[in-house]
mmCIF file with all atom_site columns, C-alpha atoms in Angstrom:
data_model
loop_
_atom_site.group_PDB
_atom_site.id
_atom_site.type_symbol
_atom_site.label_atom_id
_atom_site.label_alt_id
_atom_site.label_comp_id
_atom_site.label_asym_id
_atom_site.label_entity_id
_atom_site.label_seq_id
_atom_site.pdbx_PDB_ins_code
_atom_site.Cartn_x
_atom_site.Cartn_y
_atom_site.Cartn_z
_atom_site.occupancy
_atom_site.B_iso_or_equiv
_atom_site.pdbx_formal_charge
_atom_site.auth_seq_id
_atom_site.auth_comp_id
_atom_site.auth_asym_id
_atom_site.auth_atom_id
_atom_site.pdbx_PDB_model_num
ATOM 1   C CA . UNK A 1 1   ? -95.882 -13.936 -53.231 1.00 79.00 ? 439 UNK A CA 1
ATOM 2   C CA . UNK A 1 2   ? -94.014 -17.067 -51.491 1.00 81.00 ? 440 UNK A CA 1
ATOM 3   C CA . UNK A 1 3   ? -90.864 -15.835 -53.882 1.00 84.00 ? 441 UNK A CA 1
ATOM 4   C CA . UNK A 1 4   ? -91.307 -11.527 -51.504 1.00 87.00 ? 442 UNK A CA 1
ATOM 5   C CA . UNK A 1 5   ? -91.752 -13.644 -48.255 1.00 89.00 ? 443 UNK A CA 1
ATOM 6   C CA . UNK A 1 6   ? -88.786 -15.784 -48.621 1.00 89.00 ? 444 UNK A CA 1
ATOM 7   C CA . UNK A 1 7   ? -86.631 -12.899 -49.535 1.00 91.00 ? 445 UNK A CA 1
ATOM 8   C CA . UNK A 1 8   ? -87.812 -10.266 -46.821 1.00 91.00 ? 446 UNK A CA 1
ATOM 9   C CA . UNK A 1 9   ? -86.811 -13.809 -44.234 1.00 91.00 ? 447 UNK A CA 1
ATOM 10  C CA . UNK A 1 10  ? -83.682 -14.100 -45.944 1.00 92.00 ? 448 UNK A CA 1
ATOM 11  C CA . UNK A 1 11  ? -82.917 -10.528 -45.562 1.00 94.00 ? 449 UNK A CA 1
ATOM 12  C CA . UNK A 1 12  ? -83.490 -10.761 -42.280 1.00 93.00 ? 450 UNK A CA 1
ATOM 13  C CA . UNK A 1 13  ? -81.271 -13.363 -41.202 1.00 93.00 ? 451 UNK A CA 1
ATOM 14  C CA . UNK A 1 14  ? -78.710 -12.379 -43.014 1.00 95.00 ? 452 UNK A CA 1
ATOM 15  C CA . UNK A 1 15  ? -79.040 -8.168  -41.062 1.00 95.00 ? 453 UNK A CA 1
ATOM 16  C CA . UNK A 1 16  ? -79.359 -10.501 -38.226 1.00 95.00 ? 454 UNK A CA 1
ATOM 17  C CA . UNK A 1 17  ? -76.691 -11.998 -37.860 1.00 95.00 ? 455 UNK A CA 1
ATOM 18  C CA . UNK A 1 18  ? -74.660 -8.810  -39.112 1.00 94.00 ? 456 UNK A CA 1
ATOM 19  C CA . UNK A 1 19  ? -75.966 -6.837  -36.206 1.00 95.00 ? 457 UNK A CA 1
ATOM 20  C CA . UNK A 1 20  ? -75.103 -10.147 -33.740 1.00 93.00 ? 458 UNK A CA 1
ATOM 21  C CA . UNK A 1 21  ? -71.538 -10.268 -35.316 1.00 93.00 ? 459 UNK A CA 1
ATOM 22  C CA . UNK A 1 22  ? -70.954 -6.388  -34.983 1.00 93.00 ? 460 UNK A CA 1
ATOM 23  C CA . UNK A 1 23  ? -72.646 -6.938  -31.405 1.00 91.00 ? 461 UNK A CA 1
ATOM 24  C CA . UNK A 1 24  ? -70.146 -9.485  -30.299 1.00 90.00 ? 462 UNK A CA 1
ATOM 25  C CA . UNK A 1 25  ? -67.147 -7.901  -31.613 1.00 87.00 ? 463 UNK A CA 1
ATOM 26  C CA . UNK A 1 26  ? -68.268 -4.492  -30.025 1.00 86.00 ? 464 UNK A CA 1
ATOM 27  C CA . UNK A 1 27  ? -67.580 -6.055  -26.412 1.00 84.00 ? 465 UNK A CA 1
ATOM 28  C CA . UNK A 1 28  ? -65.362 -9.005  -26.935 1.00 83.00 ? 466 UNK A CA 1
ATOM 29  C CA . UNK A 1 29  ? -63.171 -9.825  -27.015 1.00 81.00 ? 467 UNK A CA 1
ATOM 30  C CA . UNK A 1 30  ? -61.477 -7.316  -24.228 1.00 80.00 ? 468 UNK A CA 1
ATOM 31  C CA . UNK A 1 31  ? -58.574 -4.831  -25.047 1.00 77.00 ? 469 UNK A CA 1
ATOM 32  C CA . UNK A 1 32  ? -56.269 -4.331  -23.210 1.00 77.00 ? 470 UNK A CA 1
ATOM 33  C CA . UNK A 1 33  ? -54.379 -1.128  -23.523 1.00 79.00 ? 471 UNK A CA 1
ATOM 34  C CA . UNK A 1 34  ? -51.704 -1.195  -21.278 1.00 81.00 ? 472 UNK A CA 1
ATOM 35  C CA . UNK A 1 35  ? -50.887 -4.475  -19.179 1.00 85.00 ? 473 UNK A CA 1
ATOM 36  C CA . UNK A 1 36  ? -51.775 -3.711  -15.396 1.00 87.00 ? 474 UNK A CA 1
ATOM 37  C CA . UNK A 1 37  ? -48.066 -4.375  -14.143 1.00 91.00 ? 475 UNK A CA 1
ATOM 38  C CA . UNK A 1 38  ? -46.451 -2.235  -16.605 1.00 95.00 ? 476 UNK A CA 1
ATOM 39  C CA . UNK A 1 39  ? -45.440 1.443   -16.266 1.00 96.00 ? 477 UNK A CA 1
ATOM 40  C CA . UNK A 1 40  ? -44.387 3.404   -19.821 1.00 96.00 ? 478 UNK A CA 1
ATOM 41  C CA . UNK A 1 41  ? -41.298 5.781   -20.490 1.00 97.00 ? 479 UNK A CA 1
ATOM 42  C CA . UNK A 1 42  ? -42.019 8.028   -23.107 1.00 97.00 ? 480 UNK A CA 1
ATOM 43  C CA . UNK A 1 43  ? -39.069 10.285  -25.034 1.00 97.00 ? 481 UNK A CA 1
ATOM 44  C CA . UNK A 1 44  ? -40.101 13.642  -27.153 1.00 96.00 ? 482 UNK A CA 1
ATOM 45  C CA . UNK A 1 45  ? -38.803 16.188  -27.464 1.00 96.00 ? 483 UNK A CA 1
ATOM 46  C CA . UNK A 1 46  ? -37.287 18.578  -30.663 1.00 96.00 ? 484 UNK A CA 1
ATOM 47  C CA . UNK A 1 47  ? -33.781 20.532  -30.569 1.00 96.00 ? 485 UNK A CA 1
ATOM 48  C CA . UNK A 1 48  ? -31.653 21.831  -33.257 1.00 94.00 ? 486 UNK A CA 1
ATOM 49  C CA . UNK A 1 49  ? -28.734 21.149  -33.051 1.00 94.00 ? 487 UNK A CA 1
ATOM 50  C CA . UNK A 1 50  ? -25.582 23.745  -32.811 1.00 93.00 ? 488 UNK A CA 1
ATOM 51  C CA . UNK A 1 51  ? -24.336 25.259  -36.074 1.00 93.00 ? 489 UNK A CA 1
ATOM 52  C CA . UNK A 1 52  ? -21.825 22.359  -38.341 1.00 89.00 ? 490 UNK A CA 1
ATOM 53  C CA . UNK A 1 53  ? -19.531 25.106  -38.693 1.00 88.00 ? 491 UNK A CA 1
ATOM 54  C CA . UNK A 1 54  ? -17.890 28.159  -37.278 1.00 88.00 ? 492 UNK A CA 1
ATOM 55  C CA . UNK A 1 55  ? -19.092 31.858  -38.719 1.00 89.00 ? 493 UNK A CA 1
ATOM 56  C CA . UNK A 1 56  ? -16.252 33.384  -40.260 1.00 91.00 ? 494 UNK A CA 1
ATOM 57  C CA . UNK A 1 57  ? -15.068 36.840  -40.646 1.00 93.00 ? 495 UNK A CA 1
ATOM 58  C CA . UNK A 1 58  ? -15.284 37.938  -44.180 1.00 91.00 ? 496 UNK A CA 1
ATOM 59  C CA . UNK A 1 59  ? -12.418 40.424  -45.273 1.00 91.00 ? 497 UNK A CA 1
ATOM 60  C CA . UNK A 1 60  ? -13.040 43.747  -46.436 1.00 91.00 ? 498 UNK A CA 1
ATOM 61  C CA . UNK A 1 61  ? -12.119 42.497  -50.349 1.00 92.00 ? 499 UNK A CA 1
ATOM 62  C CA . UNK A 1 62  ? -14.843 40.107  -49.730 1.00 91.00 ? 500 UNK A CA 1
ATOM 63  C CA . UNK A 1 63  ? -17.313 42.674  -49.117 1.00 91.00 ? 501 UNK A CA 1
ATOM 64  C CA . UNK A 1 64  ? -16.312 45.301  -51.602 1.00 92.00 ? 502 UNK A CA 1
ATOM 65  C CA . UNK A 1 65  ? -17.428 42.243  -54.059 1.00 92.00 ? 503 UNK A CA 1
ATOM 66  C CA . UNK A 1 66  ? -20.657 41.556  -52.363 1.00 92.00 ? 504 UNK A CA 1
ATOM 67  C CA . UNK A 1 67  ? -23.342 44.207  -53.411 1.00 93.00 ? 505 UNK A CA 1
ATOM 68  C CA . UNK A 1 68  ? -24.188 46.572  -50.500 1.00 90.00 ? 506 UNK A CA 1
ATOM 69  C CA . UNK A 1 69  ? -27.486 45.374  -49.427 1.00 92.00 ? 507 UNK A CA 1
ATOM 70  C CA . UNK A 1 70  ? -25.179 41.652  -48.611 1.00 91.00 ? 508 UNK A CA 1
ATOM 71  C CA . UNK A 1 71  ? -22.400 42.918  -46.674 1.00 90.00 ? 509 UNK A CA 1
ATOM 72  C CA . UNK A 1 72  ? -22.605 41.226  -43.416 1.00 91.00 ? 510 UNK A CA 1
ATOM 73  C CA . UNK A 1 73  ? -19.359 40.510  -41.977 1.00 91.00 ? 511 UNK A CA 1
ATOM 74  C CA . UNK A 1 74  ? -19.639 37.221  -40.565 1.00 92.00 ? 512 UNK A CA 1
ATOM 75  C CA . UNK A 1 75  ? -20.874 34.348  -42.651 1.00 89.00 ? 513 UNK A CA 1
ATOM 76  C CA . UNK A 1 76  ? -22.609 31.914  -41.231 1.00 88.00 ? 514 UNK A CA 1
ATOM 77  C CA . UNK A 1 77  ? -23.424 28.397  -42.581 1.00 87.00 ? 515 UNK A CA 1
ATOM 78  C CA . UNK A 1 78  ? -27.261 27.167  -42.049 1.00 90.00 ? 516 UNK A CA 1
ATOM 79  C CA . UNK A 1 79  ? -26.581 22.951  -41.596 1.00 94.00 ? 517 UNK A CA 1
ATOM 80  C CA . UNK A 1 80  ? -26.812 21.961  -37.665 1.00 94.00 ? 518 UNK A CA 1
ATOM 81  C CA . UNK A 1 81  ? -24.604 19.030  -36.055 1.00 95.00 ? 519 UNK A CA 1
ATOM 82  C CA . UNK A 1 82  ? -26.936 15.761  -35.518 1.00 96.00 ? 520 UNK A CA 1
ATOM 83  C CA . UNK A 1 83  ? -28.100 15.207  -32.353 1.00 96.00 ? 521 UNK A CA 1
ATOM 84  C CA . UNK A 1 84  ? -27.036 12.446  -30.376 1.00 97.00 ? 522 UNK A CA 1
ATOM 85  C CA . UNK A 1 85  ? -29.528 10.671  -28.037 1.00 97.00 ? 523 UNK A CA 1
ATOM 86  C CA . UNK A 1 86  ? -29.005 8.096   -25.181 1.00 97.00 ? 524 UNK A CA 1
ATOM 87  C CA . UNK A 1 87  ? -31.705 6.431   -22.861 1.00 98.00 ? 525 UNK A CA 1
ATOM 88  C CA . UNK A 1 88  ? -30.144 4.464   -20.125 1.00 97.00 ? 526 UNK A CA 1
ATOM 89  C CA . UNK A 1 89  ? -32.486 2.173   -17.844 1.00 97.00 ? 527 UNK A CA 1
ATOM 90  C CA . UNK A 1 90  ? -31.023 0.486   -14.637 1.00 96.00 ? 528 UNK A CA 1
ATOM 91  C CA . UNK A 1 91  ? -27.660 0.974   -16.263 1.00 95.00 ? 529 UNK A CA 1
ATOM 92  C CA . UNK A 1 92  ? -28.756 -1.169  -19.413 1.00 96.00 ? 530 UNK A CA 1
ATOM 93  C CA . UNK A 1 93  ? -29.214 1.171   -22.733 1.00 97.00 ? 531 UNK A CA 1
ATOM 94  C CA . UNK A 1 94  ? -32.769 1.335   -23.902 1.00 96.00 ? 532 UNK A CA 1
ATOM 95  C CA . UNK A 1 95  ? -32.279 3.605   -26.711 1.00 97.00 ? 533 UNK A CA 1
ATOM 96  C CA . UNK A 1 96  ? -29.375 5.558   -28.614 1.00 97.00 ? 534 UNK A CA 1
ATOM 97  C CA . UNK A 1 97  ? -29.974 7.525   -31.981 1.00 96.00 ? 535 UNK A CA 1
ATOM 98  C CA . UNK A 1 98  ? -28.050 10.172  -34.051 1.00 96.00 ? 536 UNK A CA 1
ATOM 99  C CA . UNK A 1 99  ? -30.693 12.565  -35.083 1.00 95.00 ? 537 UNK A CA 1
ATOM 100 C CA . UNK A 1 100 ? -30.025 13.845  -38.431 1.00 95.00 ? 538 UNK A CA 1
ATOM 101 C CA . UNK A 1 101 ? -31.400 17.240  -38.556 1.00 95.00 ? 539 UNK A CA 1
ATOM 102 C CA . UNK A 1 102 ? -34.377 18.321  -40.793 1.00 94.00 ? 540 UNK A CA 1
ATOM 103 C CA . UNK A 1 103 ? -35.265 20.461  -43.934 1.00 92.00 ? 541 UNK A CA 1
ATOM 104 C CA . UNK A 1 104 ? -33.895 20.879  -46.940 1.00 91.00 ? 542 UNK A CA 1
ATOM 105 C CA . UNK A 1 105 ? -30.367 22.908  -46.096 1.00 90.00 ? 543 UNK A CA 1
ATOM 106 C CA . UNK A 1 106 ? -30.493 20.244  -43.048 1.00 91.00 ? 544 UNK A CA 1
ATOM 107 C CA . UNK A 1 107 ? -30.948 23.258  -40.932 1.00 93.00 ? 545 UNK A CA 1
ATOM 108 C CA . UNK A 1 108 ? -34.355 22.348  -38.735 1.00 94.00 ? 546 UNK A CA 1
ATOM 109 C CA . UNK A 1 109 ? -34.565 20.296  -35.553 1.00 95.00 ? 547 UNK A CA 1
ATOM 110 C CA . UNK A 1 110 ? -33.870 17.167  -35.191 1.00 96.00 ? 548 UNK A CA 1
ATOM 111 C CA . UNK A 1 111 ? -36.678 15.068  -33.423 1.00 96.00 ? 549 UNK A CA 1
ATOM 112 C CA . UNK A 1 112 ? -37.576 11.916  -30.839 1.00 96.00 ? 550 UNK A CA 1
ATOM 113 C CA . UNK A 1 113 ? -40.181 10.149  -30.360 1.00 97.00 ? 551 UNK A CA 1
ATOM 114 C CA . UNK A 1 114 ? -39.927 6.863   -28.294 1.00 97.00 ? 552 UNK A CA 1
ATOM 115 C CA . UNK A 1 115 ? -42.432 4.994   -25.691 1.00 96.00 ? 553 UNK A CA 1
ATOM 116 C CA . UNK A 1 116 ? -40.823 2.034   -23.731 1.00 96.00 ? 554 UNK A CA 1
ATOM 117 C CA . UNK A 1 117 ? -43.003 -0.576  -21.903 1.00 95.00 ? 555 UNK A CA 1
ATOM 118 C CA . UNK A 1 118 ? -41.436 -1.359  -18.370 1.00 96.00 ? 556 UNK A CA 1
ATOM 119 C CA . UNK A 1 119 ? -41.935 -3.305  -15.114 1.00 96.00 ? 557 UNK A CA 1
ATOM 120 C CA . UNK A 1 120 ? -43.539 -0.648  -12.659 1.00 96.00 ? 558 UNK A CA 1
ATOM 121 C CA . UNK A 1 121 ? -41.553 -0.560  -9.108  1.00 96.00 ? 559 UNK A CA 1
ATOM 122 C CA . UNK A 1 122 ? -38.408 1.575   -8.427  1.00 97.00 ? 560 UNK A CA 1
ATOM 123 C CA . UNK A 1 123 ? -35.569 2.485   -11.470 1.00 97.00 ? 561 UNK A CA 1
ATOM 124 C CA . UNK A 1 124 ? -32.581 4.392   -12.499 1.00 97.00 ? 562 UNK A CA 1
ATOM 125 C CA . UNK A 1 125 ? -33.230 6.681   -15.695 1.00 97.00 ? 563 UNK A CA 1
ATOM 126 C CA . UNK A 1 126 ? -29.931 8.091   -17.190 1.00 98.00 ? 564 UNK A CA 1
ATOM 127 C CA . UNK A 1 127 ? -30.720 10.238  -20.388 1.00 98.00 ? 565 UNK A CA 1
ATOM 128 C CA . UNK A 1 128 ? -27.766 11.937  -22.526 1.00 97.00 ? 566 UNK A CA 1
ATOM 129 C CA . UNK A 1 129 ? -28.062 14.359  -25.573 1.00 97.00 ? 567 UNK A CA 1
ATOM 130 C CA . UNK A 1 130 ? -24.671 15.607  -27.735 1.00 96.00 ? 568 UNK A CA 1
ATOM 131 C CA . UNK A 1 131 ? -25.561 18.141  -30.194 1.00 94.00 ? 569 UNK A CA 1
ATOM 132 C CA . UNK A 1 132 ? -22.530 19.341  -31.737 1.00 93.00 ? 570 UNK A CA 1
ATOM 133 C CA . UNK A 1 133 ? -19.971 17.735  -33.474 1.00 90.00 ? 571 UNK A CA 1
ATOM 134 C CA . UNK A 1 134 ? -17.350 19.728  -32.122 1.00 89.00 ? 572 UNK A CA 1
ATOM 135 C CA . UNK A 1 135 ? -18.034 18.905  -28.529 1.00 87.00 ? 573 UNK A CA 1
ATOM 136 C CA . UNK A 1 136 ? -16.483 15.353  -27.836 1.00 90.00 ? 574 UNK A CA 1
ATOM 137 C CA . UNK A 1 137 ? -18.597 14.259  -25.010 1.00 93.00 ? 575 UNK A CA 1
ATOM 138 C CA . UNK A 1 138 ? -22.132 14.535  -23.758 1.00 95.00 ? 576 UNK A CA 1
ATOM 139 C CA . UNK A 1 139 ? -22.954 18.042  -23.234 1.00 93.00 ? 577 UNK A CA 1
ATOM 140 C CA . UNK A 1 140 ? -26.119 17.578  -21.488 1.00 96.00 ? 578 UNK A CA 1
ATOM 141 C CA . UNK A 1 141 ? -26.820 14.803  -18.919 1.00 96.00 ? 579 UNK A CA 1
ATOM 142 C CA . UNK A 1 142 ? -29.404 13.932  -15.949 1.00 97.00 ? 580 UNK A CA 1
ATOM 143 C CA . UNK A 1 143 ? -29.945 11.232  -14.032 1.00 97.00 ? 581 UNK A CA 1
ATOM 144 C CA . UNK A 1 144 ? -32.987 10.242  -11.958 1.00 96.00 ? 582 UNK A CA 1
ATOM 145 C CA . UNK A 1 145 ? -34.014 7.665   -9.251  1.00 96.00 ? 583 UNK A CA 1
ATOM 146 C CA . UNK A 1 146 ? -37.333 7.216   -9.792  1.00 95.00 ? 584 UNK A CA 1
ATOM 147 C CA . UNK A 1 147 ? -40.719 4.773   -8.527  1.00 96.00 ? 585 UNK A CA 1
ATOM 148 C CA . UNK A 1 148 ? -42.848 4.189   -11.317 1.00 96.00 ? 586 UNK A CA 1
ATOM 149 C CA . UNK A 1 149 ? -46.644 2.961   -10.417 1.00 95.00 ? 587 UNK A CA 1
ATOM 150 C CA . UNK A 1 150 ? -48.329 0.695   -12.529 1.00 94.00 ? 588 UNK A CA 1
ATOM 151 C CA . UNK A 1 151 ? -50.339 2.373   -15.535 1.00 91.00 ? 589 UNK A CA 1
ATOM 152 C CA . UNK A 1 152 ? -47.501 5.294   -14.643 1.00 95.00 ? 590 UNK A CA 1
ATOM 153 C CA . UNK A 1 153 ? -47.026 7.293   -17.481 1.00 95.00 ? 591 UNK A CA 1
ATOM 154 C CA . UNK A 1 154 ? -43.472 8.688   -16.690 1.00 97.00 ? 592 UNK A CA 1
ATOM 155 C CA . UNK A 1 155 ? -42.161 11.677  -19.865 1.00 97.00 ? 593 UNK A CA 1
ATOM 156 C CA . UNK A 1 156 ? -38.849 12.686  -20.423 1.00 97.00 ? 594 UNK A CA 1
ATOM 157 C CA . UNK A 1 157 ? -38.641 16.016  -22.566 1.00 97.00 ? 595 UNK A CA 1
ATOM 158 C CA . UNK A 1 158 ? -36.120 18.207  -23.667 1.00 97.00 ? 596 UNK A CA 1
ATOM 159 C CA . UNK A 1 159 ? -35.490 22.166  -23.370 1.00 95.00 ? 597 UNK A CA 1
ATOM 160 C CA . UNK A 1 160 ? -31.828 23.684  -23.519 1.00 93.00 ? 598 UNK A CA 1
ATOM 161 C CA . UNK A 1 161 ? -33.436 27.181  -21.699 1.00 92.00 ? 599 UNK A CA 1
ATOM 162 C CA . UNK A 1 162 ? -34.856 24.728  -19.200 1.00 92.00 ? 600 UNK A CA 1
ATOM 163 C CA . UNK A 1 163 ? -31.127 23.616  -18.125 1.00 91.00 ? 601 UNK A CA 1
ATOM 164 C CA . UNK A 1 164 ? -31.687 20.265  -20.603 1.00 94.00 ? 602 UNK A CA 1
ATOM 165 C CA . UNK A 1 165 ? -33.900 17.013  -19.635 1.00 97.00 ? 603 UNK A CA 1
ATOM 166 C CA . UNK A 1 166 ? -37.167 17.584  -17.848 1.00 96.00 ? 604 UNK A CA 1
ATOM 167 C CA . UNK A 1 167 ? -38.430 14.611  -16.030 1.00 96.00 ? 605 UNK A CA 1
ATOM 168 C CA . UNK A 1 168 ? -42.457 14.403  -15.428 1.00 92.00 ? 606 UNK A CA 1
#
């Protein structure tokens, strides 16, 4: 009888001081999501790239070997250029990746994700995208003055039909 009561005390205790442990822990000690003087930058987006190489013109002893349901007269390769990203902040670089494009024939779109912690108060956002390799330079460029609050969640995105960067 003694052996019952000491166990059912010991039990107890021990759901006791489980509950007081999972107690504490519920409500300290106190997270902290975001610091209160910070503002956040985040980058996604997804773009394909332009095609690696021209379409060519086949010749018409080309097609006479093809059989008639494949005779298309241009041919067309499926791999896309890389995409080239770059995040400028206040004139310092914050981010720059070459975006290798996805799926198996490296034919899907390449895609960003980034978040980047900054002070809040006012900045200068420059973001640049390349995505050819046959096009030297930057083909798509924006630039932004810009006061960010703190807690600010400020998104750049991406949409070529769009005219390129969205800011938000």
């Amino acid at each position: 009888m003694l052996k019952n009561i000491l166990r059912y005390f010991g039990q107890a205790v021990f759901y006791g001081l489980f509950v007081a442990f999972i107690g504490y822990f519920s409500v300290a000690p106190a997270y902290v999501h975001f610091p209160s003087d910070q503002a956040l930058i985040k980058v996604s987006f997804s773009h394909a790239g332009q095609p690696l190489e021209e379409c060519r013109v086949r010749t018409a002893e080309e097609l006479e070997k093809l059989p008639p349901n494949m005779r298309l007269p241009t041919q067309c390769g499926r791999e896309r250029s890389p995409v080239t990203f770059e995040l400028e902040l206040d004139g310092q670089p914050v981010y720059r990746a070459e975006l290798p494009p996805r799926g198996l024939s490296r034919d899907g779109a390449s895609t960003v994700y980034q978040r980047f912690p900054v002070p809040a108060g006012q900045h200068r956002l420059r973001a640049r995208l390349k995505d050819s390799v046959r096009v030297p330079d930057f083909n798509y460029t924006k630039e932004a003055e810009m006061t960010l609050a703190p807690g600010q969640v400020f998104v750049v995105d991406f949409n070529p039909r769009a005219g390129g960067f969205i800011f938000k």
